[in-house]
Short mmCIF file of C-alpha atoms in Angstrom, two decimals:
data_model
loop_
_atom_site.label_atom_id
_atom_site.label_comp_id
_atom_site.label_asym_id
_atom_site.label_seq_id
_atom_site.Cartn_x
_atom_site.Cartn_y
_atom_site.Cartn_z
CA UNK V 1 0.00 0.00 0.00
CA UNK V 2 0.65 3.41 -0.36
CA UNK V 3 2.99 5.03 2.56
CA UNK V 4 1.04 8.13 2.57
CA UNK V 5 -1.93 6.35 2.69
CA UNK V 6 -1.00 4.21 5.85
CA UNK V 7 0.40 7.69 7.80
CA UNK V 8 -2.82 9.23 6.77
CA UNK V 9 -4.84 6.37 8.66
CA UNK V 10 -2.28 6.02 11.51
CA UNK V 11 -1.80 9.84 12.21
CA UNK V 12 -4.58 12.19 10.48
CA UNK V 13 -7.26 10.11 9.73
CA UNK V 14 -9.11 13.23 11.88
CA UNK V 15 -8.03 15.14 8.78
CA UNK V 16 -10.02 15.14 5.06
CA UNK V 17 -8.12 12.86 2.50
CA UNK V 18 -8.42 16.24 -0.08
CA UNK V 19 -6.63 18.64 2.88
CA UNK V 20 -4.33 15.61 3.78
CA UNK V 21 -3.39 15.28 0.07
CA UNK V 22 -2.86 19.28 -0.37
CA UNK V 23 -0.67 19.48 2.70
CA UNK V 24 1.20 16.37 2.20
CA UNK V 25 2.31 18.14 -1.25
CA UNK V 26 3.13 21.20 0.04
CA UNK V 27 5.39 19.13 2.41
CA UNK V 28 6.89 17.81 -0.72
CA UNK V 29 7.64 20.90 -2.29
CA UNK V 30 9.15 22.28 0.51
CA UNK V 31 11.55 19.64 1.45
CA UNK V 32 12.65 19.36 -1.91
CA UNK V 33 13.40 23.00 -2.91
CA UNK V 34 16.48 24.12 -2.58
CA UNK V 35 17.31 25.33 1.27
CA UNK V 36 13.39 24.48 2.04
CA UNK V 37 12.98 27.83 0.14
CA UNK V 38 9.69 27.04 -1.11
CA UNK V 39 7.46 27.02 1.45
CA UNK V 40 3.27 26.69 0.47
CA UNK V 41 2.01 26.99 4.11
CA UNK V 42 0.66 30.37 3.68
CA UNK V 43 -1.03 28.62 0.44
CA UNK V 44 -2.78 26.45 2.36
CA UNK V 45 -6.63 26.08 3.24
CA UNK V 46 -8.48 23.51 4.97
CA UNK V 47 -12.02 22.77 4.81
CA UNK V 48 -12.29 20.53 1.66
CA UNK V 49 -15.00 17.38 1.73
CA UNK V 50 -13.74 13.88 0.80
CA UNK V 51 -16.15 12.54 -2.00
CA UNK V 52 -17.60 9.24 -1.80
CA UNK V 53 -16.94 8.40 -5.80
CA UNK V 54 -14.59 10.87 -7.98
CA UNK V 55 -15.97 9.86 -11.36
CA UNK V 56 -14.05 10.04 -14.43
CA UNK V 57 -10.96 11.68 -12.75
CA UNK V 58 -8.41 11.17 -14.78
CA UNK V 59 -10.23 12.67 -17.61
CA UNK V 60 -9.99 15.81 -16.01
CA UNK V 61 -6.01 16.04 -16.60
CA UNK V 62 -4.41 17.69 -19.49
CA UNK V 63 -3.97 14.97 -22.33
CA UNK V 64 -0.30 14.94 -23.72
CA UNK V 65 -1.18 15.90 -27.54
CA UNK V 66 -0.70 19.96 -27.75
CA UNK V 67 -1.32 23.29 -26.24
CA UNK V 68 -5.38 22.54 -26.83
CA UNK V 69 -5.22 20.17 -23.90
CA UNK V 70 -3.26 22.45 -21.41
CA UNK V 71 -5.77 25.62 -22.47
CA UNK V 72 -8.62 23.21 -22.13
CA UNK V 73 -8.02 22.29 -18.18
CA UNK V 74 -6.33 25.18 -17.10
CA UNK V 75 -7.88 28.34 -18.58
CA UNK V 76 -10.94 26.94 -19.66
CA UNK V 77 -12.08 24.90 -16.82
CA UNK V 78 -9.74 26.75 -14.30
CA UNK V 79 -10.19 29.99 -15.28
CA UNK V 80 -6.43 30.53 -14.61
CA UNK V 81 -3.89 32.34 -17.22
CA UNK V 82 -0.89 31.52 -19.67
CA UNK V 83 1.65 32.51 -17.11
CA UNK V 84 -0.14 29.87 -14.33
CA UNK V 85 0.14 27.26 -16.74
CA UNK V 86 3.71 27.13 -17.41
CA UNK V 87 3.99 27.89 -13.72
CA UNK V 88 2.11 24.50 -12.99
CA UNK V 89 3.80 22.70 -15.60
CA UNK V 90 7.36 23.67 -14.24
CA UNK V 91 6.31 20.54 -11.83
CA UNK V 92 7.97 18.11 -13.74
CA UNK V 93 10.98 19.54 -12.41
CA UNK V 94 10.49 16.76 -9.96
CA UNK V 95 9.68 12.84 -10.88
CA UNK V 96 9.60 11.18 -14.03
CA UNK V 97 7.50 9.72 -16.62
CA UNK V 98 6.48 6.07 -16.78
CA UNK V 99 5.69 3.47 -19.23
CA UNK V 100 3.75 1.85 -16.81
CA UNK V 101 1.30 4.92 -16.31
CA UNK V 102 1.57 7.38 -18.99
CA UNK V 103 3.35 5.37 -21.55
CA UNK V 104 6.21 8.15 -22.12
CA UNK V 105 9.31 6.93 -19.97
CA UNK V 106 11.72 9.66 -18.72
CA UNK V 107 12.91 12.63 -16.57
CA UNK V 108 12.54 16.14 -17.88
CA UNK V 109 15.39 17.45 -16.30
CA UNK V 110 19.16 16.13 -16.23
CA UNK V 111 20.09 13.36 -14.14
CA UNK V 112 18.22 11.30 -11.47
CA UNK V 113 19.34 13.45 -8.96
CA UNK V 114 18.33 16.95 -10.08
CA UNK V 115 14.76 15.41 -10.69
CA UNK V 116 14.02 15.15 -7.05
CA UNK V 117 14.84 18.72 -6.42
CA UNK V 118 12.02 21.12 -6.94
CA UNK V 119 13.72 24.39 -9.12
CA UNK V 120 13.48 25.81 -12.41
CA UNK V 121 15.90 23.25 -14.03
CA UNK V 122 12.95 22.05 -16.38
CA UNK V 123 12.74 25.43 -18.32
CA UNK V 124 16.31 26.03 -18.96
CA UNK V 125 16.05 22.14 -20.21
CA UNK V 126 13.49 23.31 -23.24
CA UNK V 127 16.08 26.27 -24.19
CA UNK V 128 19.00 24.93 -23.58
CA UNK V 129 19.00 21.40 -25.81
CA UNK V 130 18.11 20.48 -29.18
CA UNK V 131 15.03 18.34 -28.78
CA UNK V 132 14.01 16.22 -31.78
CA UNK V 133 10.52 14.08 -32.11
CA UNK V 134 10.52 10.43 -30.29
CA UNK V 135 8.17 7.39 -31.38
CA UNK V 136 7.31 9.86 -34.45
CA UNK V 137 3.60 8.63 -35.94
CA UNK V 138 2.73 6.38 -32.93
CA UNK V 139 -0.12 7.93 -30.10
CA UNK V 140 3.18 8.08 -27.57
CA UNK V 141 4.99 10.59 -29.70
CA UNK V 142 7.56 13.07 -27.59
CA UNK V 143 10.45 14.59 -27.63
CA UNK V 144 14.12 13.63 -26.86
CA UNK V 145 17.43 14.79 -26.39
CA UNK V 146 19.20 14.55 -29.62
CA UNK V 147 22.98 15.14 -28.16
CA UNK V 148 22.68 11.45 -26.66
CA UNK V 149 20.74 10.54 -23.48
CA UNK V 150 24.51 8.18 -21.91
CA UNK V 151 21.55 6.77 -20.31
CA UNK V 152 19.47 9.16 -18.56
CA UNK V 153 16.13 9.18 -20.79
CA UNK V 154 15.60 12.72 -20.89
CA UNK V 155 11.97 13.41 -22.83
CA UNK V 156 9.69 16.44 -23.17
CA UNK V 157 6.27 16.01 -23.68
CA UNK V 158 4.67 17.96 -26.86
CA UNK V 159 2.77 20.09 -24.50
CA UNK V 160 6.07 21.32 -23.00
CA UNK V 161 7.49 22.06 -26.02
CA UNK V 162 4.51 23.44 -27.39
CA UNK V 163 4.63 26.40 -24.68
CA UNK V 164 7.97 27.96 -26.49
CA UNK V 165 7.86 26.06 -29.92
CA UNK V 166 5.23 25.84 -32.44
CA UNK V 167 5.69 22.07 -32.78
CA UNK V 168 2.47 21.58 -34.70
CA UNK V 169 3.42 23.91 -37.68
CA UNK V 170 7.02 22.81 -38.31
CA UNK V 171 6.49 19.07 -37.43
CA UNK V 172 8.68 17.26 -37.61
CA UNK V 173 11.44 19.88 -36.68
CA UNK V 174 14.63 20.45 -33.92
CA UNK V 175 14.25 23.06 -31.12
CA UNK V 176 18.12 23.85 -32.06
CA UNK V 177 20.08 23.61 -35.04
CA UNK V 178 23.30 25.36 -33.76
CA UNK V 179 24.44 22.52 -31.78
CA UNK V 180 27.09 19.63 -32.38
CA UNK V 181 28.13 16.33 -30.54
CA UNK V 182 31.24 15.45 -29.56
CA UNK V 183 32.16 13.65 -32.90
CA UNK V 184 31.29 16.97 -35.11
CA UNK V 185 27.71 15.99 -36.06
CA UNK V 186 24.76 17.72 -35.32
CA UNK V 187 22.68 17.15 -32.44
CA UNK V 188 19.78 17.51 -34.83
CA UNK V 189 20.07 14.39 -37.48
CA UNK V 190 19.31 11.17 -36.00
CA UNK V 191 19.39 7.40 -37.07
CA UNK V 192 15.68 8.30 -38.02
CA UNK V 193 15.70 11.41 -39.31
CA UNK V 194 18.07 14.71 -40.88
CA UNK V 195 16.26 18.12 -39.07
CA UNK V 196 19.52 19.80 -39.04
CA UNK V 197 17.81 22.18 -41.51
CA UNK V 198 13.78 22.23 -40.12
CA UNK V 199 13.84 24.31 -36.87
CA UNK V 200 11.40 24.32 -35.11
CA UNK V 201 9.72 28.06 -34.87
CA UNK V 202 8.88 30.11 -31.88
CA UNK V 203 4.88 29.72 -30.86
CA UNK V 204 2.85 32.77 -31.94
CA UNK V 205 1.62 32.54 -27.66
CA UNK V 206 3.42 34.94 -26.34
CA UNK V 207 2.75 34.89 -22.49
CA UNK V 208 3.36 31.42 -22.63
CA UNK V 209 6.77 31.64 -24.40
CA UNK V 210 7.87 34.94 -22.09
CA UNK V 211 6.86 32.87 -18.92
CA UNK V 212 9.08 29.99 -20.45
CA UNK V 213 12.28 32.54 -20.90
CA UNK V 214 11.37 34.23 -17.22
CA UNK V 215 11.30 31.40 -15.62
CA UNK V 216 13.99 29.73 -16.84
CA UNK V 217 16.15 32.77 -15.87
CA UNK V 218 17.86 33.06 -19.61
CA UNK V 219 20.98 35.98 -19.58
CA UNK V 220 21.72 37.87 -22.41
CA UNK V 221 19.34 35.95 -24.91
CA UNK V 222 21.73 32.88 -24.73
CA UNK V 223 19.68 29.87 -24.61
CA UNK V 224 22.90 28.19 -22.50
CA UNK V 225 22.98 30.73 -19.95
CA UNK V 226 20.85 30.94 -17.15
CA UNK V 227 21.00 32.51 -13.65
CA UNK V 228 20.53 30.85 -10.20
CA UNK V 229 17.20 32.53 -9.23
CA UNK V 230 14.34 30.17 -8.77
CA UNK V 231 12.57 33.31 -7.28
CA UNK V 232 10.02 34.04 -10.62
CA UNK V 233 9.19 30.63 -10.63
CA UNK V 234 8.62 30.17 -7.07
CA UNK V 235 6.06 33.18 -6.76
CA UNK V 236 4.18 31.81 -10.31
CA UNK V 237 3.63 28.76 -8.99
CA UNK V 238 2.84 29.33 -5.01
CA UNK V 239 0.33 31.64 -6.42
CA UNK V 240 -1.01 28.86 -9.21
CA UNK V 241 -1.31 26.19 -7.02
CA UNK V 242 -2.96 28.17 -4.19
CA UNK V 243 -5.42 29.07 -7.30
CA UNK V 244 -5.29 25.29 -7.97
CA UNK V 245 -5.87 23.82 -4.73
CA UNK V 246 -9.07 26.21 -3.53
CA UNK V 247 -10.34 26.39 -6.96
CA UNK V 248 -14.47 25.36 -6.45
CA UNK V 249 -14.41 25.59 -2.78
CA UNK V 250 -15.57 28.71 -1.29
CA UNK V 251 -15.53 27.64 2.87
CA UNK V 252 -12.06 26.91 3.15
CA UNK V 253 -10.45 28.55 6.05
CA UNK V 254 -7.20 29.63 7.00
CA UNK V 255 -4.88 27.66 9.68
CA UNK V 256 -5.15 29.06 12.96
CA UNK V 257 -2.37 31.75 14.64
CA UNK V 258 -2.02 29.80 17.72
CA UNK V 259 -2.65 26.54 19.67
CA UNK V 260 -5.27 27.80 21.27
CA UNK V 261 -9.18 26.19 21.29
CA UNK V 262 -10.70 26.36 17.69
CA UNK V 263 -14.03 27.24 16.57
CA UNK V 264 -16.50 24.40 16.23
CA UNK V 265 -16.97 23.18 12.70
CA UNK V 266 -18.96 20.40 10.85
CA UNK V 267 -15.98 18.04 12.10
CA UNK V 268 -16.83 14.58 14.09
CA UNK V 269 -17.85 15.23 17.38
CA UNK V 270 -14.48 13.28 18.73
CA UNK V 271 -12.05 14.08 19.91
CA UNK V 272 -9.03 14.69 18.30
CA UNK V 273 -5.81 13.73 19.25
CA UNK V 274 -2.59 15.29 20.04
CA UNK V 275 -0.62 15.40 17.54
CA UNK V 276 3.34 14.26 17.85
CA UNK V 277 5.75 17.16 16.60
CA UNK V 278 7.18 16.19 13.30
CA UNK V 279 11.14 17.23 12.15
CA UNK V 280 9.91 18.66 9.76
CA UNK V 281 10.82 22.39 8.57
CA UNK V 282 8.21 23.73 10.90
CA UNK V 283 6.61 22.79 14.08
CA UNK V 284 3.04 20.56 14.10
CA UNK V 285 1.31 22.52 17.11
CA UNK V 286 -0.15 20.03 19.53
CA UNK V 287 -4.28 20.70 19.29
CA UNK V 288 -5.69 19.75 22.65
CA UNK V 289 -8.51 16.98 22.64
CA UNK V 290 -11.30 18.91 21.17
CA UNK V 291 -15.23 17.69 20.44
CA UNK V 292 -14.47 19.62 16.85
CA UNK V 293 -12.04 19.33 14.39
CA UNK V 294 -8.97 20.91 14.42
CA UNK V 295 -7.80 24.09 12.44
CA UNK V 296 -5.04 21.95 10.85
CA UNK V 297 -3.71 21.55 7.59
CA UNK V 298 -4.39 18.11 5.62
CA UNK V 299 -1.79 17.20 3.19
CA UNK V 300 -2.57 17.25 -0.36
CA UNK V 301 -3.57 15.28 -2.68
CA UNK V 302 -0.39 15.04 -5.60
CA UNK V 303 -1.27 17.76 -8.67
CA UNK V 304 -2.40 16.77 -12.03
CA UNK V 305 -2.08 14.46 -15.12
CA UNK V 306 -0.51 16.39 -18.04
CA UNK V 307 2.21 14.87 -17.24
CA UNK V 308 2.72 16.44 -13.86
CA UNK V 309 5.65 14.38 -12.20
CA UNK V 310 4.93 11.74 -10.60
CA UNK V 311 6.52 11.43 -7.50
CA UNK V 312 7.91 7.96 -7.75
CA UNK V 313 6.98 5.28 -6.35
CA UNK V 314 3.60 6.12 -6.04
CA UNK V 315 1.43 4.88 -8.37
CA UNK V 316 -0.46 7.58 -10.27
CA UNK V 317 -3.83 6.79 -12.40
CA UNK V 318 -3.03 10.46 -14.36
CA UNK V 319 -0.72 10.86 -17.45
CA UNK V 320 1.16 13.32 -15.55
CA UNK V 321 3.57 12.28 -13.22
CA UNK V 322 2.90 13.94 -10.05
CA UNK V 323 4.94 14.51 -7.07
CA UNK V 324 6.83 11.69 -5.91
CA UNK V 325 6.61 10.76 -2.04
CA UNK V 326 10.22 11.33 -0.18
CA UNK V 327 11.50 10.32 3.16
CA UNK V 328 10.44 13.32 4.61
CA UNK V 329 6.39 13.28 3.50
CA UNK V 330 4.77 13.70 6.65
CA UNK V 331 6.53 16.93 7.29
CA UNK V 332 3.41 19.35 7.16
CA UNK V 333 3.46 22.92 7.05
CA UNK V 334 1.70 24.19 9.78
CA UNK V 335 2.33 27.89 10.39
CA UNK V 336 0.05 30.23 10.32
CA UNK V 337 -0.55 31.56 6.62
CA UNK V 338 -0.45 34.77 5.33
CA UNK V 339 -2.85 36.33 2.50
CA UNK V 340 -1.32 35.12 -1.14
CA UNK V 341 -2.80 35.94 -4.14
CA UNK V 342 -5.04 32.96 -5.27
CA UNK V 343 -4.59 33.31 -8.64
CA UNK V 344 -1.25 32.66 -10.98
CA UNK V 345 0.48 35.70 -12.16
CA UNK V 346 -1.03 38.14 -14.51
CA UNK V 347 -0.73 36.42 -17.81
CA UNK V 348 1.64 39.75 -19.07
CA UNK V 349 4.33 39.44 -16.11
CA UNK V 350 5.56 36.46 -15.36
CA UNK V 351 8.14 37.57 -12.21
CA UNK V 352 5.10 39.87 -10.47
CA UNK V 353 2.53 38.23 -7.98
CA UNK V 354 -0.62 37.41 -9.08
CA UNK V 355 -3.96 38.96 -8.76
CA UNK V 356 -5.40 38.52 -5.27
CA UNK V 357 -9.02 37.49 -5.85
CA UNK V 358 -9.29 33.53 -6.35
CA UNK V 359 -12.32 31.87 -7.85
CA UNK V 360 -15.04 31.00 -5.47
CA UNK V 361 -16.10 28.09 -7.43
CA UNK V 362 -15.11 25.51 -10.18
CA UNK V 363 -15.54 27.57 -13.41
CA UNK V 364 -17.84 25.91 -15.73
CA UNK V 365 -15.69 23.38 -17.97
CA UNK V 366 -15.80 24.78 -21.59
CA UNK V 367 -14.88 22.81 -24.62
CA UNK V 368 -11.54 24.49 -26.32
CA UNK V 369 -13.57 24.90 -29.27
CA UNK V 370 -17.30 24.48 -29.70
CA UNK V 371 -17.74 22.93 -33.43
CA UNK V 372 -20.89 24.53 -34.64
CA UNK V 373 -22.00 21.32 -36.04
CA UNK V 374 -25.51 19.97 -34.64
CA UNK V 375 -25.64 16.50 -32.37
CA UNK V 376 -27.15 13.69 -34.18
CA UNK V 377 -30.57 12.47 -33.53
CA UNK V 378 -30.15 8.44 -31.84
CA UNK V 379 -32.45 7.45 -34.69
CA UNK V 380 -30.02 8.83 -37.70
CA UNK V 381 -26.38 8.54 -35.40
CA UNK V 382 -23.62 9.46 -37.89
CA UNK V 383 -19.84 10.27 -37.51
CA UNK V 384 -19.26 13.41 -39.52
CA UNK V 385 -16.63 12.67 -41.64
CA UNK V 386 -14.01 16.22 -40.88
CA UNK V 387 -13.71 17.61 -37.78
CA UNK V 388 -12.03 21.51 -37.04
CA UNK V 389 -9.35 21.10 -34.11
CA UNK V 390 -7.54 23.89 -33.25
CA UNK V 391 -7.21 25.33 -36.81
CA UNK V 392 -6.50 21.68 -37.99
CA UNK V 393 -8.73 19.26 -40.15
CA UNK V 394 -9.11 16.10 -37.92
CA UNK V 395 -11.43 12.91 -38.14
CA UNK V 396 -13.36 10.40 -35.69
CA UNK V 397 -10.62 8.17 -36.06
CA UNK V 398 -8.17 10.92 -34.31
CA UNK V 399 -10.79 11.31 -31.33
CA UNK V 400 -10.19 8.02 -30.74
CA UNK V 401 -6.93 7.95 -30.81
CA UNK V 402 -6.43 10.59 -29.15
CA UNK V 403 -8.90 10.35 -26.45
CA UNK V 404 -10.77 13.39 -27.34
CA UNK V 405 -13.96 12.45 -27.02
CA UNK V 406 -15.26 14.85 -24.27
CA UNK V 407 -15.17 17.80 -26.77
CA UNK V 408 -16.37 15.59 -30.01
CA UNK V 409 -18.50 12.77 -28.87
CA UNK V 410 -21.50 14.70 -30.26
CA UNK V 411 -19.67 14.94 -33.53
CA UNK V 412 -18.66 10.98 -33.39
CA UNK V 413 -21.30 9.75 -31.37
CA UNK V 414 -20.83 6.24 -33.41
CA UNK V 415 -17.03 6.27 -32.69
CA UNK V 416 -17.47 7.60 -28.91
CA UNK V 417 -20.32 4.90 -28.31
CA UNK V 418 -22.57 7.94 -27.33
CA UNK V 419 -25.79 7.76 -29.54
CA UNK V 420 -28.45 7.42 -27.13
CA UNK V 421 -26.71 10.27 -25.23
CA UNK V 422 -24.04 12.75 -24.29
CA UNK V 423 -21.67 12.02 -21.27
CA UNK V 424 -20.40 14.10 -18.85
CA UNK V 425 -18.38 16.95 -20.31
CA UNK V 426 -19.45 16.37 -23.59
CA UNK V 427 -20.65 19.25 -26.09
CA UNK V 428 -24.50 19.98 -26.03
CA UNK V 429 -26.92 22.43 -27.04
CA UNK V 430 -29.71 21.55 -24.76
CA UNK V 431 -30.04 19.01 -21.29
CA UNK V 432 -31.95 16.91 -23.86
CA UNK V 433 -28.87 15.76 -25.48
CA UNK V 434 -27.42 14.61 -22.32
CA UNK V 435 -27.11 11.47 -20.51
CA UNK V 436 -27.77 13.51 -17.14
CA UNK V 437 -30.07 15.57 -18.59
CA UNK V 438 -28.15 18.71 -17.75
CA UNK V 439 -26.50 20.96 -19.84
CA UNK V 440 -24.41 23.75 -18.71
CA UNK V 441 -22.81 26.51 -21.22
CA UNK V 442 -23.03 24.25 -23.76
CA UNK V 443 -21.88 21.24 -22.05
CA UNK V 444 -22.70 18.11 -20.30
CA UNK V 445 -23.11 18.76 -16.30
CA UNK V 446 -24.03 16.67 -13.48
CA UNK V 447 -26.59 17.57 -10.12
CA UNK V 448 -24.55 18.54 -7.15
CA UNK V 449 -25.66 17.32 -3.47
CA UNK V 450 -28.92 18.15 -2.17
CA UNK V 451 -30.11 19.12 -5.80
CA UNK V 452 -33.13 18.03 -6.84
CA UNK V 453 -33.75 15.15 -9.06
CA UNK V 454 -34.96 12.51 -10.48
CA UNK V 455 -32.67 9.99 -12.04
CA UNK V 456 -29.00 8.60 -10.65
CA UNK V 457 -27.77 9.67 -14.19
CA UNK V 458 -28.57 13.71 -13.04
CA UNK V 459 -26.23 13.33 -9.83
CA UNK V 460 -22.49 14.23 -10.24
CA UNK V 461 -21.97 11.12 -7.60
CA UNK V 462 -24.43 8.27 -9.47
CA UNK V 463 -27.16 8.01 -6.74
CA UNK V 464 -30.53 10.39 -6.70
CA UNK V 465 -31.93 9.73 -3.02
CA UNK V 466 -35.46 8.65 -2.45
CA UNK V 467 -36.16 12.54 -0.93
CA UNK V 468 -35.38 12.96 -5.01
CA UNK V 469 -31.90 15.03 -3.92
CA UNK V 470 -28.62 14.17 -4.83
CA UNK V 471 -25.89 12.78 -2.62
CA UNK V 472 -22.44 12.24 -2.66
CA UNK V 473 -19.93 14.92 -4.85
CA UNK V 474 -20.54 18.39 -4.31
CA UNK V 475 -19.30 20.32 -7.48
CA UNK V 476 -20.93 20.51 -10.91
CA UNK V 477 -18.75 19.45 -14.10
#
């Protein structure tokens, strides 16, 4: 089992698994910055519910195809910016890739070592080597190092490269064409391929591509030179994956100043107990048995499947690798936090810190692009034979492939097995069309708990009550 898991049962089962999860990542984070420089307590908010069911979760992670997939979750559904993207991205810092999960096997970064310290290594990696395609025409294609990997698989995903590089134009291209091996040849021409001549050009997304260069701390426009200063990074992302980790929950509350009684809250009417003091970077206050739950921060859930890095060797069900568990897990920030902006910096600076409003609940998901053609009556369920996706012709066949079937099932409802009707998150132009019978801004919803209804298929958790309300999950989308 997972050794999270069993500290979470033996320790701070008193805790919710979602605040567990969220603090146990900011514990994470911290320990493996450099110095303990990062440090997400003032991030951190307690108050989130454990669902009974989390339906379809993996879907909700960035797939690994192009920039479509990382606007789709993060500014679409997130209603975050550019700038927080790359910010959240810059996670696979830490952790690699696996076969075994994602399919794509690697580290984004270096060596072994450097990818279980949390920094900005991972964008000076996209400027600073020339990155050619991997498994070219197969649904796993990346990117690797062209110079020669001397056994350290070093891979970028296309939507890395995809935030600097416009990798769908000049496909199949090299990020660099100005650099040699050791034996004179260029870095660019491989047993498969000759790219010394096809670079790849600069993405037309600007904030995206100035976060990239920000980040990665690049002097005097030499893509080899970079600075030591993870501060630009640091601030994106404490303020992205505050933004993150509240987003859709507006009764979090903040960790209490002192040791002192807390207010009652809708906690078990145990009580708790004290807590031992952990080594960790800061000091676990003891909370005195109390017939409420404590003020305390529950570690964190690990961040999301775009290939987030995985913290190995926990198992992830995502694409993207998230945060491996270290020795030091447990450690959970527990000071008292201060007001941070909840939202990643403003998509035009990258170094400044973000706004300080943060959403008060899950944005509505919204397909990246909302083809204008009409869903398919069951009776006459077709598969239209071109599809537009983002700027590109596409077919059914590609959905497939390419999992896409949440924004195009009602344009390949044969392919998507979705005639009689629509699926969660799936384009719709009336609840009619839907499988729950709910459609929000034009696409499929679900019932949150205590709505009314009248079918299980309405209720984001599966089960419509016999008072005709819905229990279990309490967000919509």
């Amino acid at each position: 089992s997972c050794p999270l898991t069993e500290i979470y049962q033996e320790k701070y089962s008193f805790m919710s698994r979602a605040d567990y999860w969220v603090a146990a990542s900011n514990a994470v984070i911290k320990l493996r910055s450099p110095n303990n420089e990062l440090d997400l307590k003032s991030t951190f908010k307690w108050g989130r519910v454990d669902a009974d069911q989390c339906p379809d979760a993996a879907l909700r992670l960035p797939g690994d195809t192009d920039c479509g997939e990382v606007q789709d979750v993060f500014l679409n559904r997130l209603g975050l910016t550019w700038t927080d993207a790359v910010a959240l991205l810059g996670a696979h810092t830490v952790g690699r890739g696996s076969s075994d999960f994602s399919g794509h096997d690697g580290i984004w970064v270096d060596t072994n070592q450097e990818a279980t310290i949390f920094d900005k290594r991972y964008y000076e990696e996209v400027l600073r080597r020339a990155w050619v395609p991997r498994n070219e025409g197969t649904a796993l294609q990346d990117w690797t190092w062209g110079g020669g990997n001397n056994g350290s698989p070093r891979f970028m995903l296309n939507t890395d490269m995809c935030l600097l590089f416009d990798v769908e134009t000049t496909f199949p291209c090299c990020t660099r064409t100005d650099l040699t091996r050791n034996d004179g040849s260029n870095q660019c021409d491989t047993n498969n391929s000759v790219l010394r001549g096809t670079e790849c050009g600069r993405t037309t997304n600007e904030e995206a591509a100035t976060a990239m260069v920000q980040f990665a701390g690049q002097q005097d426009d030499n893509p080899s030179r970079f600075n030591n200063d993870n501060g630009p990074f640091f601030t994106a992302f404490s303020a992205a994956w505050e933004a993150a980790t509240t987003n859709g929950w507006d009764n979090l509350q903040e960790l209490a100043l002192s040791c002192g009684t807390v207010s009652p809250t809708p906690a078990p009417s145990t009580q708790l107990p004290t807590l031992p003091p952990t080594p960790g970077p800061t000091q676990v206050p003891t909370v005195p048995p109390t017939p409420v739950r404590t003020e305390f921060p529950t570690p964190p859930p690990t961040p999301v499947r775009t290939e987030l890095p995985t913290v190995p060797p926990t198992p992830s069900p995502t694409q993207n690798p998230t945060l491996r568990p270290t020795p030091g897990p447990t450690q959970l920030p527990t000071a008292p936090p201060t007001p941070v902006p909840t939202q990643l910096p403003t998509p035009f600076q990258v170094p400044t810190a973000p706004p300080t409003t943060s959403p008060t609940q899950l944005p509505t998901p919204l397909p990246t692009q909302l083809p204008t053609t009409t869903i398919p009556a069951a009776d006459s369920c077709v598969d239209v034979d071109s599809l537009i996706h983002n700027g590109k012709t596409k077919d059914c066949e590609w959905v497939i492939i390419n999992q896409r079937c949440q924004p195009y099932a009602h344009l390949c409802p044969v392919s998507c097995d979705q005639c009689e009707c629509l699926l969660r998150r799936s384009v719709c132009s009336s609840g009619e069309d839907c499988c729950s019978g709910v459609c929000v801004a034009g696409e499929c919803a679900c019932l949150s708990k205590n709505e009314l209804c009248s079918s299980n298929d309405q209720c984001c958790s599966g089960l419509c009550r016999d008072d005709g309300t819905c229990a279990g999950s309490s967000t919509v989308g």
